[in-house]
Amino acid sequence: MNEPVVPVDKPMSHVGDEIAAIPLEYPRPVGWLAGAAGTLLLLLGFFLSATILFIAGVGIWGVNSPVFWGVAIMNYVWWVGIGNAGTLISGLLLLLNQVWRNALNRFAEAMAVFAIVCAGVYPITHLGRPWLFYWMFPYPAEMGVWPQFRSPLTWDVFAILIYLLVSILFWYLGLIPDLGTVRDRAKGRLGQVFYGVLALGWRGSARHWLRWKQAYHFTAAIAVPLVFSVHSEVGMLFSASQLPGWHSTFFPPFFVVGAAFSGFGVVTMLAISIRQALHLEDVVTMFHLDALARITLGLSMLMGYCYWWDIFNSVYSGDRYELRAVGDKLSGAYAWSFWTTQFLNVVVPHVFWSRRARRNLFVLFFVGLAVTVGMWFERYMLVLTTLYHGFLPSSWNYYIPTFWDWAVFAGTIGLFLFPYFLFVRFLPVSSIAEIKEKVFQIRQERA
Amino acid sequence: MTRLLAEFEQPEDLLAAIGRTRAKGVPIIDAFAPFPVEGLDQALGLADQKVNWLGFTGMVLGAMTGWFFQWYANTDYTLNIGGRPWLAPPSFTVLTFEFAVLLGGFFMFFGVLILSRLPKLHHPLFEIPQFRRVTSDRYFLMVDAHDDAARRFVEDLHPASIAEVEG
């Protein structure tokens, strides 16, 4: 634990020099252009496939009776989970006063914002008549009907929208002082004006810092339970239905754990990519990656507990349909997705017992990827195992995603990664002011 | 009123200077730092809780809005689903809480800006060349040096530089 978590022994300007220089003189312009162009193509693919989907209708997807929640809802849950974890990593670790959080929080929050946009798009794409999506909002309709506020489906609309707005506020509030740092370092007129406007005239006044800190901590304190409520509500979308395998009070906590787990996977991958591409070894240290790996390991065991508790819960109920759902999970048509999930989420992260694995960038990256993919298969398993095997033989069907399912999915990856590339290029990727605050605190403690 | 801006190289120097200035009775206008320096609020005697109260007020108002809206929608057009009660507090909790967070967050975000008189893209301080380092590694104290004694006192603090703030 004696490793440097923040660059204590370097001058105060060092952190700012490292991080604020990136948006002004980007160190890897060619690599960035290649990545941005690639993800822009994916994003254009999203617009194309969404347009074709809206013209042709959801019939071009693989969804059909009884499986109406195909890849669209799996991806929705997957993206919400990734987004939720971004806020959880930033907010919860801030409240717990974890020093190592400050290198990671900014890009975890960016991940939250962009992932939640992808999540918000999915429910609209899976509507039969997407142009009527505004029916979900409470507007004074001619018929006098309001949305059904007692249903998780309506909670969902508000939860996602509110979560998006609060995440943006929290992210931007944290960015303001650092935008000031970039503004004051900018040499060119364009940079000074651009960052000057974004920094809103921040000048580091003690009074401003006092208010900023109160707002930042208070927002974190309410954003953390917001994450719990949003993802619990996503779990309730499932458990409020009366279908075997879903109808369980266990789903909200199960989903929250899954969300945090998948987000740690994605954050690990992002942290390694940003660290290596931008040479931020001083900011994102091996200690940070080690900490992420430890938490991934802990959450992996919690996930394993959740999977088997869920099965025990169904078995203990004694309900024949629940028992059948368990049978389907373990050996039904989609059992491969259950066992893939078990392998990727429960078995693979155990390499992190080894210190060498926790400190090897390749292992870290691939376990992060395994967790992210594993969490996708988990949603695949959860959605399909229950839906494909209806109560009557007439409602049994094997769902296979079509090309257009995959096209929209690939497109949302562009919808996530392209703004992320812009973020890495144009905004400070780590929290400069907060790292300095910790450096000062540690120096005070040493003195 | 002559506003003098003294520059310090270390946060500890700023804190020490604030202590001496307050003991001397020279009025401090403000202090500036690249990060929220621990102990700066206490040194300056700032104990303003306005933003916290704004957040709390926003949350209360948000909870009331959220609850009222769900109550109103269900009263205005009652959807009878299997005879379940239309006024259903357990179902209303989720959105009530989420609206509380929404308004709390908005109140605090705009509270910080309005109370701090931001955005203010230009400020006389930005005219002072060394002030550009306030977001990097310099710490500043702005005092009201109304007479020569106060001016000499600021010089006695041995700051890295002294500048007069115009406007």
XYZ file of C-alpha atoms in Angstrom:
614
model
C 0.000 0.000 0.000
C 3.062 2.241 -0.028
C 2.782 2.786 -3.746
C 2.058 6.301 -4.905
C -1.626 6.643 -5.731
C -1.294 10.300 -6.616
C 1.947 11.974 -7.731
C 2.848 13.368 -4.288
C 6.493 14.009 -4.939
C 6.040 15.957 -8.131
C 5.284 19.695 -8.239
C 1.617 20.693 -8.063
C 1.600 21.791 -11.688
C 2.591 18.281 -12.797
C -0.914 16.792 -12.831
C -2.279 19.733 -14.755
C 0.661 19.576 -17.162
C -0.062 15.937 -17.853
C -3.823 16.075 -18.176
C -4.583 19.578 -19.415
C -1.992 19.266 -22.163
C -3.934 16.430 -23.782
C -6.852 18.481 -25.147
C -4.520 21.266 -26.262
C -1.755 19.261 -27.894
C -3.106 15.813 -28.391
C -0.183 13.381 -28.205
C -1.475 10.736 -30.606
C -3.292 12.559 -33.424
C -3.000 9.769 -36.007
C -4.199 7.027 -33.702
C -7.020 9.234 -32.548
C -8.145 10.001 -36.093
C -8.114 6.332 -36.988
C -10.136 5.415 -33.915
C -12.553 8.279 -34.300
C -13.068 7.476 -37.982
C -13.716 3.828 -37.213
C -16.223 4.606 -34.506
C -17.812 7.287 -36.673
C -18.433 4.591 -39.266
C -20.122 2.497 -36.604
C -22.199 5.509 -35.623
C -23.233 6.083 -39.242
C -24.079 2.384 -39.324
C -26.361 3.018 -36.382
C -28.194 5.814 -38.185
C -28.494 3.668 -41.291
C -29.753 0.560 -39.512
C -32.105 2.576 -37.311
C -33.554 4.298 -40.389
C -34.095 0.970 -42.129
C -35.597 -0.385 -38.916
C -37.980 2.555 -38.619
C -39.054 2.240 -42.261
C -39.389 -1.532 -42.342
C -40.555 -2.108 -38.758
C -39.367 -4.492 -36.052
C -40.203 -7.421 -38.325
C -36.667 -7.235 -39.689
C -35.464 -8.281 -36.238
C -35.663 -11.815 -35.032
C -38.380 -11.059 -32.479
C -41.575 -13.025 -32.854
C -44.149 -14.612 -30.568
C -43.426 -15.440 -27.789
C -40.016 -13.724 -27.691
C -40.767 -10.036 -28.089
C -37.858 -8.919 -25.915
C -34.946 -9.760 -28.090
C -31.540 -8.221 -28.375
C -33.107 -4.770 -27.973
C -34.011 -5.272 -24.318
C -30.874 -7.250 -23.534
C -28.793 -4.402 -24.858
C -30.916 -1.867 -23.086
C -30.224 -3.578 -19.757
C -26.572 -4.053 -20.671
C -26.063 -0.375 -21.484
C -27.971 0.837 -18.415
C -25.793 -1.417 -16.313
C -22.576 -0.020 -17.761
C -23.868 3.509 -17.297
C -24.988 2.939 -13.726
C -21.626 1.579 -12.746
C -19.929 4.738 -14.003
C -21.837 6.837 -11.504
C -21.391 4.212 -8.814
C -17.605 4.161 -9.260
C -17.433 7.935 -9.192
C -20.014 8.723 -6.522
C -19.625 5.832 -4.121
C -15.841 6.029 -4.050
C -16.050 9.792 -3.526
C -18.290 9.291 -0.511
C -15.967 6.588 0.784
C -13.090 9.057 0.373
C -11.029 6.693 -1.761
C -7.945 8.536 -2.942
C -7.503 6.387 -6.048
C -10.948 7.310 -7.337
C -9.845 10.697 -8.638
C -7.865 9.358 -11.553
C -10.786 7.278 -12.752
C -13.928 9.233 -11.953
C -13.994 11.564 -14.947
C -13.887 8.893 -17.597
C -16.171 6.654 -15.585
C -18.717 9.495 -15.554
C -18.258 10.038 -19.297
C -18.857 6.340 -19.744
C -22.061 6.676 -17.721
C -23.381 9.547 -19.827
C -22.708 7.936 -23.196
C -23.865 4.480 -22.122
C -27.142 5.862 -20.842
C -27.739 7.542 -24.204
C -27.355 4.143 -25.866
C -29.688 2.633 -23.286
C -32.251 5.378 -23.818
C -32.296 4.800 -27.571
C -33.043 1.075 -27.351
C -36.584 1.097 -25.937
C -37.552 3.525 -28.707
C -36.108 1.312 -31.436
C -38.042 -1.687 -30.199
C -41.424 0.093 -30.340
C -43.797 -1.031 -33.041
C -44.617 2.589 -33.820
C -41.516 4.483 -32.687
C -42.870 7.820 -33.840
C -45.408 7.627 -31.020
C -42.744 7.306 -28.325
C -43.962 10.538 -26.771
C -47.034 8.638 -25.580
C -44.844 7.510 -22.703
C -44.651 11.046 -21.400
C -47.362 12.655 -19.308
C -48.674 15.328 -21.617
C -52.254 16.614 -21.583
C -53.608 14.263 -24.229
C -56.926 14.797 -25.946
C -58.276 11.536 -24.557
C -57.429 12.642 -21.021
C -55.389 9.485 -20.295
C -52.133 9.635 -18.361
C -49.286 7.121 -18.302
C -49.723 4.247 -15.869
C -47.638 5.416 -12.942
C -48.045 2.129 -11.127
C -46.076 0.232 -13.746
C -42.286 -0.176 -13.888
C -42.490 0.530 -17.627
C -43.486 4.111 -16.870
C -40.930 4.410 -14.066
C -38.375 3.384 -16.619
C -39.007 6.370 -18.893
C -38.477 8.798 -16.039
C -35.666 6.851 -14.422
C -33.557 6.868 -17.583
C -34.268 10.490 -18.407
C -33.629 11.755 -14.864
C -30.558 9.606 -14.568
C -29.182 11.032 -17.811
C -29.789 14.618 -16.697
C -28.314 14.125 -13.229
C -25.260 12.342 -14.661
C -24.634 15.210 -17.065
C -24.945 17.777 -14.273
C -22.602 15.830 -12.010
C -20.092 15.351 -14.804
C -20.123 18.966 -15.873
C -19.949 20.293 -12.332
C -16.782 18.284 -11.809
C -15.397 19.454 -15.143
C -15.738 23.227 -14.575
C -12.508 23.795 -12.555
C -10.501 21.574 -14.890
C -11.852 23.388 -17.915
C -10.466 26.512 -16.254
C -7.063 24.814 -16.100
C -7.202 24.013 -19.804
C -8.350 27.561 -20.589
C -5.412 29.079 -18.711
C -2.936 26.838 -20.480
C -4.334 27.398 -23.956
C -2.006 29.374 -26.202
C -4.282 29.841 -29.193
C -7.264 32.150 -29.300
C -9.617 29.373 -30.341
C -8.701 27.198 -27.361
C -8.953 30.122 -24.955
C -12.417 31.034 -26.168
C -13.688 27.454 -26.386
C -12.488 26.388 -22.942
C -13.127 29.849 -21.534
C -16.794 29.619 -22.405
C -17.047 26.055 -21.107
C -15.275 26.984 -17.853
C -17.919 29.684 -17.278
C -15.297 32.086 -15.943
C -14.045 29.814 -13.143
C -11.331 31.590 -11.151
C -10.772 29.322 -8.175
C -12.224 31.616 -5.536
C -12.382 30.116 -2.052
C -16.096 30.897 -1.915
C -16.687 29.178 -5.234
C -14.717 26.146 -4.097
C -16.794 25.928 -0.930
C -20.054 25.920 -2.882
C -18.652 23.650 -5.554
C -17.561 21.108 -2.983
C -20.892 21.105 -1.218
C -22.764 20.637 -4.480
C -20.337 17.989 -5.700
C -20.533 15.888 -2.560
C -24.266 16.314 -2.105
C -24.920 15.376 -5.749
C -22.711 12.307 -5.333
C -24.609 11.399 -2.182
C -27.944 11.444 -4.007
C -26.610 10.038 -7.284
C -25.566 6.799 -5.588
C -29.057 5.907 -4.323
C -30.364 7.126 -7.693
C -28.260 4.430 -9.348
C -29.693 1.845 -6.984
C -33.219 3.022 -7.708
C -32.714 3.147 -11.494
C -31.246 -0.290 -11.773
C -33.664 -1.779 -9.255
C -36.409 -0.412 -11.427
C -34.826 -2.116 -14.444
C -34.901 -5.336 -12.434
C -38.551 -4.725 -11.638
C -39.345 -4.523 -15.355
C -38.662 -8.230 -15.236
C -39.987 -9.179 -11.844
C -43.292 -7.315 -12.239
C -44.188 -9.702 -15.031
C -45.642 -12.983 -13.838
C -43.317 -15.238 -15.734
C -41.286 -18.084 -14.243
C -37.636 -17.136 -13.867
C -38.421 -13.448 -13.629
C -41.138 -13.091 -11.029
C -38.869 -12.709 -8.034
C -38.192 -10.056 -5.422
C -34.556 -10.946 -5.825
C -34.200 -9.183 -9.170
C -33.552 -5.584 -8.065
C -30.416 -6.311 -5.976
C -29.334 -8.968 -8.476
C -29.460 -6.379 -11.261
C -27.663 -3.712 -9.253
C -24.764 -6.073 -8.576
C -24.684 -7.044 -12.241
C -24.628 -3.408 -13.289
C -21.697 -2.585 -11.039
C -19.858 -5.693 -12.219
C -20.225 -4.971 -15.939
C -19.249 -1.347 -15.395
C -16.042 -2.312 -13.621
C -15.229 -4.487 -16.621
C -15.725 -1.601 -19.042
C -13.915 0.899 -16.809
C -10.924 -1.428 -16.595
C -10.734 -1.583 -20.382
C -11.146 2.182 -20.733
C -8.587 2.895 -18.012
C -5.978 0.706 -19.682
C -6.674 2.136 -23.140
C -6.516 5.748 -21.980
C -3.466 5.141 -19.812
C -1.508 3.495 -22.596
C -2.633 5.769 -25.415
C -2.023 9.019 -23.526
C 0.935 7.946 -21.366
C -0.872 8.665 -18.126
C 1.164 6.185 -16.094
C 1.567 8.801 -13.354
C -2.145 9.374 -13.052
C -3.590 5.900 -13.607
C -1.030 3.844 -11.712
C -0.758 0.094 -11.295
C -2.350 0.628 -7.904
C -5.509 1.871 -9.614
C -5.664 -1.111 -11.937
C -4.937 -3.445 -9.045
C -7.811 -1.885 -7.090
C -10.160 -2.305 -10.043
C -9.098 -5.934 -10.337
C -9.750 -6.606 -6.652
C -13.210 -5.100 -6.866
C -13.915 -7.081 -10.041
C -12.936 -10.249 -8.208
C -15.166 -9.408 -5.250
C -18.115 -8.558 -7.465
C -17.550 -11.707 -9.488
C -18.009 -13.809 -6.371
C -21.087 -11.797 -5.497
C -22.418 -12.444 -9.003
C -21.812 -16.168 -8.608
C -23.719 -16.073 -5.360
C -26.563 -14.218 -7.087
C -26.839 -16.715 -9.952
C -27.047 -19.696 -7.655
C -29.227 -17.973 -5.112
C -31.637 -17.160 -7.947
C -31.735 -20.846 -8.847
C -32.140 -21.908 -5.242
C -34.959 -19.396 -4.884
C -36.816 -20.940 -7.815
C -36.232 -24.484 -6.615
C -37.256 -23.662 -3.061
C -40.540 -22.186 -4.317
C -41.538 -25.667 -5.487
C -43.574 -24.108 -8.271
C -43.547 -26.438 -11.278
C -43.120 -23.619 -13.781
C -40.277 -22.120 -11.788
C -38.668 -25.559 -11.676
C -39.043 -25.867 -15.399
C -37.431 -22.445 -15.857
C -34.465 -23.663 -13.778
C -34.254 -26.760 -15.945
C -34.266 -24.595 -19.052
C -31.556 -22.423 -17.610
C -29.252 -25.335 -16.836
C -29.997 -27.584 -19.804
C -32.576 -25.947 -22.064
C -32.224 -24.567 -25.545
C -30.278 -21.549 -24.246
C -28.261 -23.375 -21.600
C -25.101 -22.515 -23.533
C -25.674 -18.848 -22.687
C -26.027 -19.706 -18.987
C -22.805 -21.704 -18.929
C -20.972 -19.065 -20.969
C -22.081 -16.516 -18.384
C -20.901 -18.742 -15.564
C -17.530 -19.206 -17.177
C -16.896 -15.569 -18.113
C -18.362 -13.924 -15.019
C -17.744 -16.404 -12.233
C -14.718 -18.463 -13.264
C -12.471 -16.140 -15.309
C -12.130 -13.275 -12.771
C -10.581 -15.722 -10.290
C -7.237 -15.188 -12.017
C -7.196 -11.965 -9.997
C -6.218 -13.888 -6.886
C -2.768 -13.687 -8.389
C -0.942 -10.413 -7.924
C 0.889 -10.937 -11.182
C -2.399 -11.189 -13.056
C -3.709 -8.023 -11.381
C -0.646 -6.176 -12.593
C -0.562 -7.501 -16.120
C -2.251 -5.132 -18.552
C -3.194 -7.875 -21.009
C -4.786 -10.045 -18.337
C -6.610 -7.034 -16.906
C -7.905 -5.983 -20.291
C -9.069 -9.442 -21.280
C -10.775 -10.106 -17.965
C -12.519 -6.725 -18.352
C -13.615 -7.816 -21.798
C -14.685 -11.233 -20.497
C -16.813 -9.595 -17.816
C -18.396 -7.185 -20.296
C -19.210 -9.976 -22.738
C -20.249 -12.277 -19.920
C -22.702 -9.716 -18.632
C -24.142 -9.477 -22.142
C -24.675 -13.247 -22.207
C -26.245 -13.043 -18.766
C -28.952 -10.756 -20.116
C -29.292 -13.022 -23.157
C -29.831 -15.949 -20.832
C -32.234 -14.074 -18.536
C -34.429 -12.714 -21.323
C -34.592 -15.806 -23.516
C -34.728 -18.651 -21.017
C -37.984 -17.321 -19.663
C -39.544 -16.170 -22.910
C -38.855 -18.966 -25.408
C -40.653 -21.593 -23.359
C -44.201 -20.317 -22.838
C -46.895 -21.958 -20.758
C -48.410 -23.685 -23.795
C -46.554 -25.655 -26.472
C -48.033 -23.263 -29.027
C -45.888 -20.528 -27.507
C -42.557 -22.252 -27.701
C -40.109 -20.796 -30.146
C -36.377 -20.500 -30.657
C -35.291 -16.908 -31.088
C -32.343 -16.138 -33.332
C -31.181 -12.521 -33.739
C -31.028 -11.418 -37.365
C -28.493 -9.311 -39.184
C -30.413 -6.151 -38.278
C -30.374 -6.989 -34.579
C -26.605 -7.113 -34.757
C -26.409 -4.041 -37.004
C -28.260 -1.853 -34.507
C -26.169 -3.291 -31.678
C -22.910 -2.544 -33.507
C -24.314 0.892 -34.238
C -24.890 1.644 -30.549
C -21.278 0.721 -29.877
C -20.456 3.561 -32.284
C -22.985 5.742 -30.505
C -21.009 5.073 -27.323
C -17.443 5.125 -28.625
C -17.535 8.072 -31.012
C -18.589 10.619 -28.347
C -16.070 8.911 -26.090
C -13.306 9.590 -28.575
C -14.414 13.226 -28.701
C -14.356 13.341 -24.898
C -10.814 11.943 -24.701
C -9.644 14.379 -27.358
C -11.266 17.585 -26.158
C -11.864 17.357 -22.392
C -9.581 16.693 -19.425
C -9.813 12.926 -18.902
C -9.015 12.934 -15.182
C -9.954 15.203 -12.352
C -6.990 17.594 -12.059
C -8.262 19.647 -9.130
C -9.267 16.623 -7.093
C -5.933 14.895 -7.610
C -4.191 18.064 -6.405
C -6.508 18.195 -3.399
C -5.440 14.669 -2.453
C -1.764 15.456 -3.060
C -2.057 18.342 -0.628
C -3.881 16.237 1.952
C -1.247 13.522 1.792
C 1.553 16.097 2.118
C -0.201 17.569 5.158
C -0.498 14.139 6.743
C 3.197 13.460 6.146
C 4.268 16.784 7.578
C -10.739 50.849 -2.250
C -7.431 49.455 -3.483
C -7.542 45.743 -4.070
C -4.183 44.058 -3.848
C -3.546 40.549 -5.101
C -0.685 38.726 -3.406
C 0.709 35.597 -4.988
C 1.997 32.594 -3.020
C 3.812 29.529 -4.181
C 2.556 27.046 -1.629
C -0.893 26.456 -0.147
C 0.660 26.481 3.322
C 1.982 30.010 2.661
C -1.487 31.137 1.652
C -3.022 29.667 4.810
C -0.331 31.296 6.973
C -0.798 34.638 5.228
C -4.553 34.478 5.780
C -3.992 33.870 9.478
C -1.657 36.844 9.785
C -3.920 39.089 7.732
C -6.937 38.301 9.840
C -4.973 38.815 13.050
C -3.860 42.186 11.749
C -7.416 43.150 10.843
C -6.762 43.868 7.180
C -9.992 43.002 5.348
C -9.669 39.950 3.116
C -11.752 40.058 -0.049
C -11.112 36.566 -1.321
C -8.551 33.819 -1.740
C -7.902 31.787 -4.872
C -6.468 28.323 -5.319
C -6.208 25.635 -8.009
C -8.023 23.114 -5.834
C -10.208 23.148 -2.724
C -7.394 23.562 -0.174
C -8.229 21.765 3.042
C -8.561 24.288 5.835
C -9.050 27.275 3.557
C -12.713 27.705 4.538
C -11.871 27.646 8.237
C -8.953 30.016 7.738
C -11.204 32.502 5.997
C -14.090 31.875 8.384
C -16.401 30.708 5.626
C -19.180 28.470 6.852
C -21.814 29.028 4.228
C -24.240 26.095 3.928
C -26.447 27.661 1.281
C -25.796 25.061 -1.388
C -26.593 22.215 0.973
C -29.836 23.901 1.916
C -30.632 24.507 -1.739
C -30.064 20.818 -2.435
C -32.329 19.875 0.432
C -35.025 22.309 -0.696
C -34.782 20.987 -4.245
C -35.196 17.443 -3.008
C -38.259 18.309 -0.929
C -39.841 20.210 -3.800
C -38.931 17.422 -6.224
C -40.465 14.774 -3.982
C -43.626 16.850 -3.672
C -43.783 17.380 -7.433
C -43.218 13.709 -8.165
C -45.798 12.571 -5.661
C -48.339 15.176 -6.647
C -47.990 14.346 -10.305
C -48.610 10.655 -9.797
C -51.489 11.353 -7.480
C -53.012 13.815 -9.951
C -52.630 11.541 -12.985
C -54.298 8.702 -11.135
C -57.089 10.923 -9.796
C -57.752 12.645 -13.087
C -58.118 9.419 -15.041
C -58.306 6.385 -12.838
C -56.992 3.244 -14.477
C -58.635 0.300 -12.805
C -56.281 -2.631 -13.242
C -57.580 -5.740 -11.526
C -59.172 -3.597 -8.834
C -55.813 -2.537 -7.437
C -55.834 0.712 -5.487
C -55.223 3.698 -7.735
C -53.514 5.594 -4.947
C -50.607 3.238 -4.415
C -47.790 4.653 -2.269
C -45.438 1.682 -2.815
C -45.614 2.228 -6.567
C -45.191 5.951 -6.250
C -42.006 5.824 -4.167
C -39.614 5.202 -7.046
C -40.574 8.257 -9.076
C -40.997 10.390 -5.978
C -37.395 9.686 -5.070
C -36.157 10.181 -8.609
C -37.866 13.545 -8.942
C -36.329 14.526 -5.606
C -32.871 13.732 -6.974
C -33.599 15.578 -10.221
C -34.682 18.809 -8.591
C -32.049 18.518 -5.860
C -29.338 18.179 -8.510
C -30.672 21.083 -10.552
C -31.025 23.337 -7.518
C -27.457 22.677 -6.453
C -25.939 22.997 -9.914
C -27.628 26.281 -10.682
C -27.281 27.320 -7.038
C -23.497 27.106 -7.292
C -23.540 29.147 -10.476
C -25.945 31.825 -9.310
C -24.455 32.245 -5.838
C -20.979 32.451 -7.387
C -22.171 34.903 -10.058
C -21.094 32.533 -12.784
C -20.908 32.389 -15.747
C -18.849 35.549 -15.780
C -16.520 35.149 -18.707
C -14.483 38.225 -17.984
C -13.235 39.419 -14.621
C -10.635 42.115 -13.801
C -8.476 39.388 -12.240
C -7.970 37.810 -15.649
C -6.067 40.978 -16.666
C -3.273 40.097 -14.237
C -0.714 37.900 -16.042
C 0.378 35.820 -13.033
C -3.254 35.020 -12.195
C -3.275 32.580 -15.100
C -1.463 30.145 -12.833
C -4.323 30.114 -10.325
C -5.620 26.969 -12.023
C -2.182 25.368 -11.981
C 0.099 25.879 -8.970
C -0.285 29.393 -7.547
C -2.320 30.616 -4.594
C -3.622 34.141 -4.304
C -4.939 36.356 -1.572
C -6.903 39.476 -2.397
C -7.067 42.108 0.344
C -8.524 45.545 0.677
C -5.396 47.685 1.185
C -7.125 50.905 2.163
C -4.027 52.700 3.493
C -0.247 52.619 3.307
C 0.047 50.551 6.485
C -2.061 47.816 4.955
C -0.036 47.976 1.769
C 3.204 47.625 3.745
C 1.676 44.714 5.640
C 0.983 42.880 2.372
C 4.601 43.425 1.343
C 5.657 42.003 4.727
C 3.890 38.750 3.899
C 6.649 38.201 1.299
C 4.418 37.101 -1.533
C 5.924 36.031 -4.844
C 4.293 39.038 -6.426
C 1.840 41.821 -5.659
C -0.554 43.256 -8.181
C -3.241 45.865 -7.998
C -6.661 44.735 -9.223
C -8.320 47.261 -11.493
C -12.021 47.876 -11.859
